[in-house]
Tab-separated table of C-alpha atoms in Angstrom:
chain	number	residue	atom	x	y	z
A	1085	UNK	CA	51.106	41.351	193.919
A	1086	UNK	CA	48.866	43.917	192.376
A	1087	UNK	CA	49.955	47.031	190.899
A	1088	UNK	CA	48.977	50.433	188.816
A	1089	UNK	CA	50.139	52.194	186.087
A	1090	UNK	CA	49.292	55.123	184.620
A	1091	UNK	CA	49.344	55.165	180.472
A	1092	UNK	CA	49.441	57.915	177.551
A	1093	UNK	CA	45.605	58.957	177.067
A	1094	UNK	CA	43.436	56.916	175.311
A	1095	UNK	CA	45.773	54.147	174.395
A	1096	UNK	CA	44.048	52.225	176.847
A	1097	UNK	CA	42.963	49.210	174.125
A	1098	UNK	CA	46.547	49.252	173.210
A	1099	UNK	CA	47.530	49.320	176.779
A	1100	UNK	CA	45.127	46.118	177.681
A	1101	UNK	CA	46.417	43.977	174.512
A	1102	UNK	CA	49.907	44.465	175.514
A	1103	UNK	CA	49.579	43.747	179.570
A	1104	UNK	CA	50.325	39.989	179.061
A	1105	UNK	CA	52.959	40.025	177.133
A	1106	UNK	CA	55.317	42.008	179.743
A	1107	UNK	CA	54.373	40.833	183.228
A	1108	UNK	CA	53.210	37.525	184.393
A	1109	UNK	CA	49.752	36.141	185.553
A	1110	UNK	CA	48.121	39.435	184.562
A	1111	UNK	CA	44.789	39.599	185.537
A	1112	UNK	CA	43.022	43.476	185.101
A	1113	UNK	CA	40.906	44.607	188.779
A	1114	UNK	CA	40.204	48.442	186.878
A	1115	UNK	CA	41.454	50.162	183.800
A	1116	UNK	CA	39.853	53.783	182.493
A	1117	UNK	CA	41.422	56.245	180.203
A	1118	UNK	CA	44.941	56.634	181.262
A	1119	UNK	CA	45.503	54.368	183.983
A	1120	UNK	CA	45.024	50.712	185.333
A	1121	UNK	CA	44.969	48.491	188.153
A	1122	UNK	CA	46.114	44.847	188.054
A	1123	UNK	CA	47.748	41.592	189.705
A	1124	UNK	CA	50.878	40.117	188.817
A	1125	UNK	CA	53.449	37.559	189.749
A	1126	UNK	CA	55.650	39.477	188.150
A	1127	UNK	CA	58.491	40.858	190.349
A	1128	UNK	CA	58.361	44.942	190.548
A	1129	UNK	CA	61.487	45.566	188.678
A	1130	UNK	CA	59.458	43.866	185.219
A	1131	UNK	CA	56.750	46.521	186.123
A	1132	UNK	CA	58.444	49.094	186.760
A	1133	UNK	CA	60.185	48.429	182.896
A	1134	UNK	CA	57.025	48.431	181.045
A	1135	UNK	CA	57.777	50.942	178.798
A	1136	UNK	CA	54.534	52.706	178.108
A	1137	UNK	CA	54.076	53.042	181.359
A	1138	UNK	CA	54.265	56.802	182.821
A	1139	UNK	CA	54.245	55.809	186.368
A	1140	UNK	CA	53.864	52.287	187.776
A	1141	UNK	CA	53.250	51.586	191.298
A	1142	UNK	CA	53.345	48.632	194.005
A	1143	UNK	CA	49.925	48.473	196.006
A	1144	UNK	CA	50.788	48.396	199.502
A	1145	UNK	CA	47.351	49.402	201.324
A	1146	UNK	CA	43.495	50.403	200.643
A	1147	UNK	CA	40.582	52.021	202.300
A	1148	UNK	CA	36.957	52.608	201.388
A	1149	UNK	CA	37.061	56.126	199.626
A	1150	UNK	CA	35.743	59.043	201.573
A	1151	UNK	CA	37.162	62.683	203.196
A	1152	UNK	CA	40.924	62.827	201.723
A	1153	UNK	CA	41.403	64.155	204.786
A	1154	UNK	CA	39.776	61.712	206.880
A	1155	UNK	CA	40.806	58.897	204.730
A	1156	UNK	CA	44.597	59.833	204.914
A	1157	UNK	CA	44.454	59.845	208.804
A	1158	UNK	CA	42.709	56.449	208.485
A	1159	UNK	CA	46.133	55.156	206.213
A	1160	UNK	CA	48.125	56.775	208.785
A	1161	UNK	CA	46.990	54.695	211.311
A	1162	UNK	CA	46.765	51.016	209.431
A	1163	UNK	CA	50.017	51.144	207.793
A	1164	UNK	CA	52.459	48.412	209.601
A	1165	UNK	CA	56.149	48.093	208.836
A	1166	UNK	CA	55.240	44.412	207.085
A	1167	UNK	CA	52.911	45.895	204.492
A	1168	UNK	CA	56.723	47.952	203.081
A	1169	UNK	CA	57.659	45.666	200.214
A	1170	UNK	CA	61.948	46.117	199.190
A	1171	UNK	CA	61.939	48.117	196.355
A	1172	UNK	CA	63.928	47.993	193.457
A	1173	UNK	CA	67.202	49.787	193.023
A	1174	UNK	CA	69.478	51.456	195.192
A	1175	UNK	CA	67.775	52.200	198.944
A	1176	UNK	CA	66.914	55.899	199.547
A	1177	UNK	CA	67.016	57.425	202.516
A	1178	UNK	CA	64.516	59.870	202.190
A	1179	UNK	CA	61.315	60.030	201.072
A	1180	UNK	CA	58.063	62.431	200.387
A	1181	UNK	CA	54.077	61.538	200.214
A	1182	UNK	CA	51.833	62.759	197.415
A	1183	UNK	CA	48.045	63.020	197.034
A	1184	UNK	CA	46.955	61.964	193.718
A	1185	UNK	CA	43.196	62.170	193.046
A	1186	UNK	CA	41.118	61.987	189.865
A	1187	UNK	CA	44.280	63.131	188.022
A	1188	UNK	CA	45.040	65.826	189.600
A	1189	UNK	CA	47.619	66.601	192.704
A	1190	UNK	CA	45.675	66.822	195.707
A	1191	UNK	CA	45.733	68.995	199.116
A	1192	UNK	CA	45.229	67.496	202.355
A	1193	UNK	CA	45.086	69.152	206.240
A	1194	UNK	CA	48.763	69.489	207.859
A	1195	UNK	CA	47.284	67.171	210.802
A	1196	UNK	CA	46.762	64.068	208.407
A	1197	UNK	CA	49.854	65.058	206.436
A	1198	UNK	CA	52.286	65.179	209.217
A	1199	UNK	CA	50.784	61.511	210.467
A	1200	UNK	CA	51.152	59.798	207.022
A	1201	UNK	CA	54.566	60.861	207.040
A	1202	UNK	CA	55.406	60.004	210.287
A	1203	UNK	CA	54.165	56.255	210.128
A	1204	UNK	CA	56.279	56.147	206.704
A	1205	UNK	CA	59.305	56.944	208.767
A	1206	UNK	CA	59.001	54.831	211.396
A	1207	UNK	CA	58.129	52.388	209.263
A	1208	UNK	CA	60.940	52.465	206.512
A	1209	UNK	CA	63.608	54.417	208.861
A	1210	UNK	CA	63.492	56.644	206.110
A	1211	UNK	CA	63.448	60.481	206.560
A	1212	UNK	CA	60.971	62.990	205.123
A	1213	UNK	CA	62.531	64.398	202.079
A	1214	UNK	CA	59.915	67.085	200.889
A	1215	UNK	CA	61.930	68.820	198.181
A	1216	UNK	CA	61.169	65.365	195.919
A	1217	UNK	CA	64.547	63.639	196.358
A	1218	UNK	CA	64.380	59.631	197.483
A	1219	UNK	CA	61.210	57.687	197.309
A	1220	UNK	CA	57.911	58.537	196.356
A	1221	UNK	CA	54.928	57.239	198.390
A	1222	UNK	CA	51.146	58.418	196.708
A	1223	UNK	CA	47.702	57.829	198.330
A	1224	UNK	CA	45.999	57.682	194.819
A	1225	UNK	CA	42.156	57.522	194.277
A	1226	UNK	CA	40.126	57.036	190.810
A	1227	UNK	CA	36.838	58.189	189.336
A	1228	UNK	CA	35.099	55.043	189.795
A	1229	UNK	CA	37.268	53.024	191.853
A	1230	UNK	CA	35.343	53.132	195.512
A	1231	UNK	CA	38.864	52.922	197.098
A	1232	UNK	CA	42.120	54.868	197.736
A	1233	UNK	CA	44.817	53.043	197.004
A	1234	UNK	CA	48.483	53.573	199.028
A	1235	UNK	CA	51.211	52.878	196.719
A	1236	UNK	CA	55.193	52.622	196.466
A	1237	UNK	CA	56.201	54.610	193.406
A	1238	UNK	CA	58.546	52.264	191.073
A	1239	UNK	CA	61.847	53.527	189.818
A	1240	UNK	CA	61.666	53.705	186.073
A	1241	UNK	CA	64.696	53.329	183.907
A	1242	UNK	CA	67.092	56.176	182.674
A	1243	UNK	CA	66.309	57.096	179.186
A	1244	UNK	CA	67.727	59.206	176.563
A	1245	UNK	CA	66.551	62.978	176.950
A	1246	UNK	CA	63.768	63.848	174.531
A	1247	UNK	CA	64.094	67.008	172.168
A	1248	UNK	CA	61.316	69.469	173.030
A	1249	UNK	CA	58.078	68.997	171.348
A	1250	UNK	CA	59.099	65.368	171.007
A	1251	UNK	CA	56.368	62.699	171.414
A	1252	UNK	CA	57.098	61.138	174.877
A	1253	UNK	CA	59.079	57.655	175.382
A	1254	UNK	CA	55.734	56.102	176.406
A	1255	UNK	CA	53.693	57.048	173.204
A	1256	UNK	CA	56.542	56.177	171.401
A	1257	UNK	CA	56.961	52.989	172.752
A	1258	UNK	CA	53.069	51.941	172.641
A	1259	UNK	CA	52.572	53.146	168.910
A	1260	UNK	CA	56.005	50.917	167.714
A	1261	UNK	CA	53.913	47.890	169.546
A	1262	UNK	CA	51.075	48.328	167.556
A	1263	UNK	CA	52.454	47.623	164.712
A	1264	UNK	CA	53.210	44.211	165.534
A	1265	UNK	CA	56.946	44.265	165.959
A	1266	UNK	CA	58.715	41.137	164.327
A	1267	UNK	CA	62.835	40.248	164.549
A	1268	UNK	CA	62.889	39.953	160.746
A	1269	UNK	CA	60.867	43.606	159.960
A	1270	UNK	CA	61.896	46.321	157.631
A	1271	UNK	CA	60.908	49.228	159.576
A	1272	UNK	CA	60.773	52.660	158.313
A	1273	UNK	CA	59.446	55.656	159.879
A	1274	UNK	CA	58.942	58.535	156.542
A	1275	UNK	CA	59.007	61.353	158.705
A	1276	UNK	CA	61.216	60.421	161.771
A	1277	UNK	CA	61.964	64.232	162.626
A	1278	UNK	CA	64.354	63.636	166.146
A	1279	UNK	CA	63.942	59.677	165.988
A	1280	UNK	CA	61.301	58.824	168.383
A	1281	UNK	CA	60.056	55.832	166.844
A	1282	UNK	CA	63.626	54.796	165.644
A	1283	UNK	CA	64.740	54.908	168.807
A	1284	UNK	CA	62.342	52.681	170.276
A	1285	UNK	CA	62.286	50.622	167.070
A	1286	UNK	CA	65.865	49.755	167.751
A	1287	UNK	CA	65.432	48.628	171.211
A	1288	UNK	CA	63.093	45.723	169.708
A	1289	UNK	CA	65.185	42.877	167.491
A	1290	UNK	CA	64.788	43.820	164.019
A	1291	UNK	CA	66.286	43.622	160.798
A	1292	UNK	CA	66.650	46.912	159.241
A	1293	UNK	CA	65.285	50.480	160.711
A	1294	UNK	CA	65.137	52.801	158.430
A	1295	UNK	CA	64.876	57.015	159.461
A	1296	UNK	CA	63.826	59.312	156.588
A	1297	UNK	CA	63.347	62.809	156.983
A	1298	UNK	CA	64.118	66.277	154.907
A	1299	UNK	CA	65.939	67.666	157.706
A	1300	UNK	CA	68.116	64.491	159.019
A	1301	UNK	CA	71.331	67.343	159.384
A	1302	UNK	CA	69.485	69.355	161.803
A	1303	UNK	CA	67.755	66.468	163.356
A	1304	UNK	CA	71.293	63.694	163.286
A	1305	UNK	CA	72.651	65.332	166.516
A	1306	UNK	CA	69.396	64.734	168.455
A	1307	UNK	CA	69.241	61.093	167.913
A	1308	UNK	CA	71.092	58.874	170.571
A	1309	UNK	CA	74.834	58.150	169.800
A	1310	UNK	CA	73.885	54.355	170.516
A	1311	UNK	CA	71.213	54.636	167.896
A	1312	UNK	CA	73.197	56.397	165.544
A	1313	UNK	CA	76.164	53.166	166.173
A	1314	UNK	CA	73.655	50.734	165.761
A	1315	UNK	CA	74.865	48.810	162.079
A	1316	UNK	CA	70.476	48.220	161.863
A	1317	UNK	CA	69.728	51.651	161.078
A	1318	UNK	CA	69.757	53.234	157.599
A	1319	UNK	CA	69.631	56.929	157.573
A	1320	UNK	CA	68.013	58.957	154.548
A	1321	UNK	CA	67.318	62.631	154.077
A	1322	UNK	CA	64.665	61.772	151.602
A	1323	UNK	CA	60.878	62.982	150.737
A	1324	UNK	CA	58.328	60.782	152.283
A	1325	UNK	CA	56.369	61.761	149.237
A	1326	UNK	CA	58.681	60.178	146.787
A	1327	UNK	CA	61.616	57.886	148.819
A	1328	UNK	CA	63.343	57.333	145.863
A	1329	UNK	CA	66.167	55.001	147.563
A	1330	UNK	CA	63.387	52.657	149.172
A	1331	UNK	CA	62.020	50.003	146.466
A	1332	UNK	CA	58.272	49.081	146.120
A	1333	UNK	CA	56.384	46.763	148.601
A	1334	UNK	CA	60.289	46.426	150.694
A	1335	UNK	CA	59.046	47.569	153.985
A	1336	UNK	CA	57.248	45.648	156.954
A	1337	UNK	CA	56.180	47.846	159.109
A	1338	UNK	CA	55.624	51.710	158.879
A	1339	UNK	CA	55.234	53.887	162.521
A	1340	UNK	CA	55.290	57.704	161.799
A	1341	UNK	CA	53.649	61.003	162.886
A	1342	UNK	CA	53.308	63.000	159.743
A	1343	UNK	CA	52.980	66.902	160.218
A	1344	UNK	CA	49.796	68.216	161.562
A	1345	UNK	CA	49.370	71.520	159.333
A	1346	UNK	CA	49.254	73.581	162.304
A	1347	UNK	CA	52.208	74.748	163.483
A	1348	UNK	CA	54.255	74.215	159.936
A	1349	UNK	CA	53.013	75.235	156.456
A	1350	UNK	CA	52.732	72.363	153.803
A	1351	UNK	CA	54.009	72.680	150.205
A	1352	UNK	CA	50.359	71.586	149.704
A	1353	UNK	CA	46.513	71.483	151.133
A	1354	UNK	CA	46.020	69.512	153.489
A	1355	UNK	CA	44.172	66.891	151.705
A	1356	UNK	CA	46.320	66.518	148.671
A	1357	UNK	CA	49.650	65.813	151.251
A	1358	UNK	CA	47.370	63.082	153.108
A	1359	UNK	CA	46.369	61.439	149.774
A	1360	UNK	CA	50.398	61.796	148.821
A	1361	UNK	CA	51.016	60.090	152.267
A	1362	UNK	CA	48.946	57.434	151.969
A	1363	UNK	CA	50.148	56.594	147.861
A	1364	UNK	CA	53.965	56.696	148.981
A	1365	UNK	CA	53.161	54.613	152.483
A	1366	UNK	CA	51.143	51.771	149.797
A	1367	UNK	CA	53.877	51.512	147.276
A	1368	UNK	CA	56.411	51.014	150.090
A	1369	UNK	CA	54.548	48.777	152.313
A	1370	UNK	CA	54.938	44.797	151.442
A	1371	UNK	CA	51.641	43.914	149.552
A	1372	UNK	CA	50.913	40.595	151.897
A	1373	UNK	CA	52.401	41.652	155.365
A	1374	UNK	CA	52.688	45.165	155.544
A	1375	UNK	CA	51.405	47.127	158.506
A	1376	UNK	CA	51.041	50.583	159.703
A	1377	UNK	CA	50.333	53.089	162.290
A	1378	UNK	CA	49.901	56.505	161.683
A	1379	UNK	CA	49.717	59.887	164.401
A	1380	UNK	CA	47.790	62.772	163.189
A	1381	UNK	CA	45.854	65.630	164.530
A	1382	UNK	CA	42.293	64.915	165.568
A	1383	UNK	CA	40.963	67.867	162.616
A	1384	UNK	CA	43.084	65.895	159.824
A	1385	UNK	CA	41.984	62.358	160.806
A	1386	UNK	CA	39.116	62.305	158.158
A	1387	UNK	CA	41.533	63.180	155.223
A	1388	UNK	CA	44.059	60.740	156.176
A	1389	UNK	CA	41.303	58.400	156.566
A	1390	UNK	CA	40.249	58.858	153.100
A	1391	UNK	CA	43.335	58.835	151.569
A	1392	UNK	CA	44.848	55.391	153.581
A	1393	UNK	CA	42.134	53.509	152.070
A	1394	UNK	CA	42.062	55.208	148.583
A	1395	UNK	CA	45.613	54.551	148.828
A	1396	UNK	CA	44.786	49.926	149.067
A	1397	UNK	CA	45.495	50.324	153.112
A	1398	UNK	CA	42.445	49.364	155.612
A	1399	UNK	CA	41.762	50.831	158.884
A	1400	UNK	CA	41.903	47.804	161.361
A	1401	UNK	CA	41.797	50.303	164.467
A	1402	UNK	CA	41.575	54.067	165.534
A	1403	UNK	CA	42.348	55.335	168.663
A	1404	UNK	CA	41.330	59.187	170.187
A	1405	UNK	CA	44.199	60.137	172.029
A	1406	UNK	CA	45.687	63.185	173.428
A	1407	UNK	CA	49.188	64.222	172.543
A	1408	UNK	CA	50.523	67.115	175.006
A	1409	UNK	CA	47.160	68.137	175.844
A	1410	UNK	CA	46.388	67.887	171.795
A	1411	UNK	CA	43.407	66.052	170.256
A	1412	UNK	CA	44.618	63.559	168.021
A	1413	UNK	CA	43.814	60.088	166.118
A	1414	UNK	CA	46.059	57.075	165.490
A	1415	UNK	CA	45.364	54.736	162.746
A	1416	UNK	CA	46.435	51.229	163.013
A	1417	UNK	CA	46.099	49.185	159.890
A	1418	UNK	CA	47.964	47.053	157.066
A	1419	UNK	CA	48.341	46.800	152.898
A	1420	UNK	CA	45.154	45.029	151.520
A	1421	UNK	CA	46.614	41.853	149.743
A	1422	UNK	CA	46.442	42.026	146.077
A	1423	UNK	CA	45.351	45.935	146.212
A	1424	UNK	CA	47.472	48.361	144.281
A	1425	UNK	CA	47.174	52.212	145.265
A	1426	UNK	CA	44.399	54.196	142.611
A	1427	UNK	CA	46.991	56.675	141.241
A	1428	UNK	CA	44.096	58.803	139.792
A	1429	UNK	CA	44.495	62.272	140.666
A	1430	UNK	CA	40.669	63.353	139.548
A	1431	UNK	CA	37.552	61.645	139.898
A	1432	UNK	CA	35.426	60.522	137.057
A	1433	UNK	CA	32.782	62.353	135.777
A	1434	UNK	CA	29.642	61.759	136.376
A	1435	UNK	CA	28.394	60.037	133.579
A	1436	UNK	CA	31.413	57.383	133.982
A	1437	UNK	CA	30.227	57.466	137.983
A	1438	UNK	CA	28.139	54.890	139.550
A	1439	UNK	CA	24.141	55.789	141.030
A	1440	UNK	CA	25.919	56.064	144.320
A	1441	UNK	CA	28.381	58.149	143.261
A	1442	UNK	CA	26.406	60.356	141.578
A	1443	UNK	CA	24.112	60.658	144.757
A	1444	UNK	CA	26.938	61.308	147.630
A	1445	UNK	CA	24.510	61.596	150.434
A	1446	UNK	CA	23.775	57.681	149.955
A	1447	UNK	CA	27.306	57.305	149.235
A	1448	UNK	CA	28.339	58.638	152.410
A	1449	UNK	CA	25.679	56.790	154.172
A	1450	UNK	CA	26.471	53.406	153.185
A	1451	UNK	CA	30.389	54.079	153.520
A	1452	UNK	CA	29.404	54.994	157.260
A	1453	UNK	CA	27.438	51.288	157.677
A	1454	UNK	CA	30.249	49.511	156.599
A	1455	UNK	CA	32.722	51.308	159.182
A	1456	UNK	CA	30.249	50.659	161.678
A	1457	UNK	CA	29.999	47.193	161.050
A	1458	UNK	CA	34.039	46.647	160.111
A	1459	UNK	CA	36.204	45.293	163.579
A	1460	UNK	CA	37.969	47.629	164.796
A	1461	UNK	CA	39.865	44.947	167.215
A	1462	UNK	CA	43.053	42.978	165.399
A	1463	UNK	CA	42.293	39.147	165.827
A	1464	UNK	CA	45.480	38.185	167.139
A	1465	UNK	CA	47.699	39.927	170.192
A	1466	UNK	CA	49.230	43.459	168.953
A	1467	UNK	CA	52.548	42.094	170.229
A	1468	UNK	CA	54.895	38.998	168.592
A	1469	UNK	CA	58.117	38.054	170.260
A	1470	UNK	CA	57.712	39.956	173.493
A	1471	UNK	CA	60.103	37.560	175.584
A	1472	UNK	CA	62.844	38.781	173.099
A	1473	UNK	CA	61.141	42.503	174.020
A	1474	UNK	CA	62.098	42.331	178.336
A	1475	UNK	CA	65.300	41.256	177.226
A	1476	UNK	CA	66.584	44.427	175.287
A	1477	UNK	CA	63.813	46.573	177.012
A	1478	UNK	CA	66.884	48.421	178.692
A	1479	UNK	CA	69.486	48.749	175.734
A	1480	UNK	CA	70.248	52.740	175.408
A	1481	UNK	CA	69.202	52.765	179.256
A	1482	UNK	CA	72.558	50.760	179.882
């Protein structure tokens, strides 16, 4: 059956390593930004599961993209009652039809409307529900797909209510799966704020989670009481500059989203918290398999840059992403084996400084070449274990 999904922006890399590991027989047709068409043997309600995924939808019909409002007539009249896969979940009796093109809600002429609507009904015995209650039907066209897809909206799972300002239960979920989730992981995130990663940390086996943040009393009541019952999880209200109760090189995997310097003031500039960052993430991390992924606004990426690989940590990927409408940059990476973090706090001077050093231009220049000519792509899948993964994908759901 094919299918589409639509995706946090610019995770779409992260999105296309993943595909395989949560739906059968995936084979990609399109993919841009934020969304994706594919074909699956998968049955819907593994689709509909996928837990980056904002919306995922069944492919029911297509036309050759023209008019909306010629084109919607034209679906009107094709659609037969055999083309209306079961859907997952309880049936509805209602149902509404939206007009989804280029990313945006689209209008289309009552006429066309009103015929759509009526072949849905007399095809699914359904009755038009326009208020947004029952099932969601969306004609849904691309910037370079040449056709308009009709598609069966897929019931996603309950999840736990996000706090506001909270990164969404789709970012969360694709950033944890960068990092290469194993069952037998240490996973901390330094500045968990109201648990987003932790929370989808803990859906995935694992063998300790650990949640670390100043303000873990006003932030305890916003995590999920299954989380917060869950004998994996350590809770600290520690510094992620110092984490005094975490020992050197103890920790697997690091996810976090440190803060941006926009909205909050920092004890420090900008650069000097980065450089702190990237020091305490180092010490932490376990020298031979430690990973990391790391959120930050788009303006701080080259300081955090800097600092991660000052700090013994490479850059194996970036990604431009948006978060709520947001510029920002993730970093996905691990500890360099056999690299301790530089602890220096000034830089040489320069007569102890190399000829490139002393001439930062070239520096800069031949820093650039290398990054240009470093992979960005990880050699092996982003995801280990996945069949473990569908099995708990629905833990605090239940």
């Amino acid at each position: 059956m094919r299918y589409f999904i639509q995706y946090p922006a610019g995770t779409s890399e992260l999105v296309a390593d993943a595909m395989s590991h949560f739906v059968d027989d995936f084979r990609a047709e399109y993919q841009d930004d934020s969304a994706m068409l594919f074909s699956s043997s998968s049955p819907m309600e593994r689709v509909a599961d996928i837990p980056f995924a904002k919306n995922a939808f069944a492919v029911i019909s297509e036309i050759r993209r023209g008019d909306i409002n010629a084109n919607v007539a034209q679906l009107a009249g094709s659609l037969k009652k055999s083309q209306f896969p079961p859907l997952p979940g309880p049936r509805a009796r209602g149902f509404r039809v939206m007009v989804h093109i280029d990313g945006e809600l689209a209008s289309v002429a009552g006429a066309p409307k009103r015929e759509i609507e009526r072949t849905v009904s007399a095809c699914t015995g359904m009755r038009l529900e326009p208020s947004g209650r029952g099932q969601e039907y969306w004609v849904i066209g691309r910037l370079d797909m040449r056709d308009l897809m009709f598609c069966a909206r897929l019931p996603k799972p309950a999840r736990p209510k996000k706090a506001r300002g909270a990164l969404s239960h789709e970012l969360s979920s694709m950033l944890v799966l960068a990092s290469e989730p194993r069952p037998e992981d240490t996973f901390l995130d330094p500045f968990a704020g109201s648990g987003s990663f932790v929370v989808a940390r803990l859906s995935l086996p694992a063998r300790e989670v650990v949640y670390s943040d100043l303000d873990l009393a006003e932030h305890r009541e916003l995590l999920p009481g299954e989380a917060l019952r869950d004998r994996r999880l350590r809770l600290l209200d520690e510094d992620a500059m110092d984490l005094p109760s975490v020992p050197d090189g103890s920790v697997d995997a690091v996810v976090t989203d440190p803060p941006w310097g926009e909205h909050e003031e920092l004890p420090v500039p900008y650069e000097e918290f980065a450089r702190t960052t990237g020091l305490s993430l180092a010490r932490v991390l376990n020298p031979a398999k430690g990973r990391y992924v790391l959120l930050c606004a788009r303006r701080g990426a080259p300081a955090f840059e800097a600092a991660l690989t000052e700090a013994g940590l490479a850059v194996r990927q970036t990604h431009e992403i948006l978060v709520n409408g947001h510029p920002a940059t993730v970093f996905v990476g691990d500890r360099r084996t056999g690299t301790e973090p530089s602890q220096q706090t000034e830089r040489p001077r320069a007569s102890q400084e190399s000829p490139e050093a002393q001439e930062p231009g070239k520096a800069r220049d031949r820093q650039s070449d290398e990054r240009r000519q470093t992979p960005r792509t990880p050699a092996k899948p982003l995801l280990i274990g996945m069949g473990t993964y569908r099995r708990s994908l629905n833990r605090f759901s239940r």
